[in-house]
Amino acid sequence: MSSFNVNVEEAAYLKLMLHAAKYPWAAVNGFLLGEEGLTGQVSVKDAVPLFHTSTLAPLLETSAVMVDAHAARSGLCIVGFYQANQCLDDNAPGALATEVMNKIDSTHAGPSVLVVISNKRLETAGDSAVSAYGRDSNNSFRKHVEVEVAAEAVKAFESALADKTEGRLVDMDEHLDDVQKDWRNPGIASA
């Protein structure tokens, strides 16, 4: 595996962390959006929360098409996937994440990243609660990748939690139940 670093920008960090905070009893997941063509670095600019219930293949495929089109309009592409597991102490990449990453890797030329949210560290103030994984020599997501989350992003998340912003976050599950709810979450990054 070639070595690379991951930079998670504030908007992306807010959305993925608020998704996990909104559904602390459930496994959650989503796509990570970034720019194509950066060598040695994956810059995650945005996150799209997908599911907090069982992830069904047809809904995931439909969501991928919608998110890919949205990303292209924004000059971005899908560069990875994030997950928070249901169990508090489970911080390992899951089978679903691995399958989704296989699909992302088959369509994305640059490095891609799998981000796992630590539910246990979710409540720890002042500390990033994410780990990043890249492929190892066996093509498995086991190797930790250097991940950078700005202190301002962590503070913004703490402030958003204090303001109960997670209640406003909409994932694809909610959008599919009520299409009036905007899965792109345009107001979250400015929360």
PDB file of N, CA and C in Angstrom, residues 7 24 39 44 54 76 97 108 128 150 156:
ATOM      1  N   ASN A   7      -6.859  14.299   5.600  1.00  0.00           N
ATOM      2  CA  ASN A   7      -7.260  15.529   6.257  1.00  0.00           C
ATOM      3  C   ASN A   7      -8.785  15.594   6.201  1.00  0.00           C
ATOM      4  N   PRO A  24     -26.866   7.086  18.755  1.00  0.00           N
ATOM      5  CA  PRO A  24     -25.810   6.399  19.520  1.00  0.00           C
ATOM      6  C   PRO A  24     -26.081   4.912  19.725  1.00  0.00           C
ATOM      7  N   THR A  39      -2.041  13.569  -4.666  1.00  0.00           N
ATOM      8  CA  THR A  39      -1.145  12.445  -4.404  1.00  0.00           C
ATOM      9  C   THR A  39      -0.624  12.541  -2.983  1.00  0.00           C
ATOM     10  N   VAL A  44     -10.776  15.182   2.781  1.00  0.00           N
ATOM     11  CA  VAL A  44     -12.211  14.934   2.914  1.00  0.00           C
ATOM     12  C   VAL A  44     -12.895  16.271   3.180  1.00  0.00           C
ATOM     13  N   SER A  54     -30.703  -1.032   9.090  1.00  0.00           N
ATOM     14  CA  SER A  54     -30.047  -2.038   8.252  1.00  0.00           C
ATOM     15  C   SER A  54     -29.866  -1.500   6.839  1.00  0.00           C
ATOM     16  N   LEU A  76     -16.424  17.468  -6.664  1.00  0.00           N
ATOM     17  CA  LEU A  76     -15.860  16.480  -5.748  1.00  0.00           C
ATOM     18  C   LEU A  76     -16.152  15.079  -6.265  1.00  0.00           C
ATOM     19  N   ALA A  97     -18.606  -2.013   5.192  1.00  0.00           N
ATOM     20  CA  ALA A  97     -17.655  -0.957   4.833  1.00  0.00           C
ATOM     21  C   ALA A  97     -16.611  -1.471   3.851  1.00  0.00           C
ATOM     22  N   HIS A 108     -12.609   4.769  -8.387  1.00  0.00           N
ATOM     23  CA  HIS A 108     -11.844   5.948  -7.973  1.00  0.00           C
ATOM     24  C   HIS A 108     -10.358   5.686  -8.176  1.00  0.00           C
ATOM     25  N   SER A 128     -10.292  14.196  18.842  1.00  0.00           N
ATOM     26  CA  SER A 128     -10.891  13.618  17.641  1.00  0.00           C
ATOM     27  C   SER A 128     -11.280  12.170  17.919  1.00  0.00           C
ATOM     28  N   ALA A 150      -8.643  19.181  12.370  1.00  0.00           N
ATOM     29  CA  ALA A 150      -8.270  20.443  13.006  1.00  0.00           C
ATOM     30  C   ALA A 150      -8.966  20.598  14.353  1.00  0.00           C
ATOM     31  N   ALA A 156     -15.965  22.824  16.980  1.00  0.00           N
ATOM     32  CA  ALA A 156     -17.244  23.059  16.299  1.00  0.00           C
ATOM     33  C   ALA A 156     -18.217  21.926  16.591  1.00  0.00           C
TER      34      ALA A 156
END
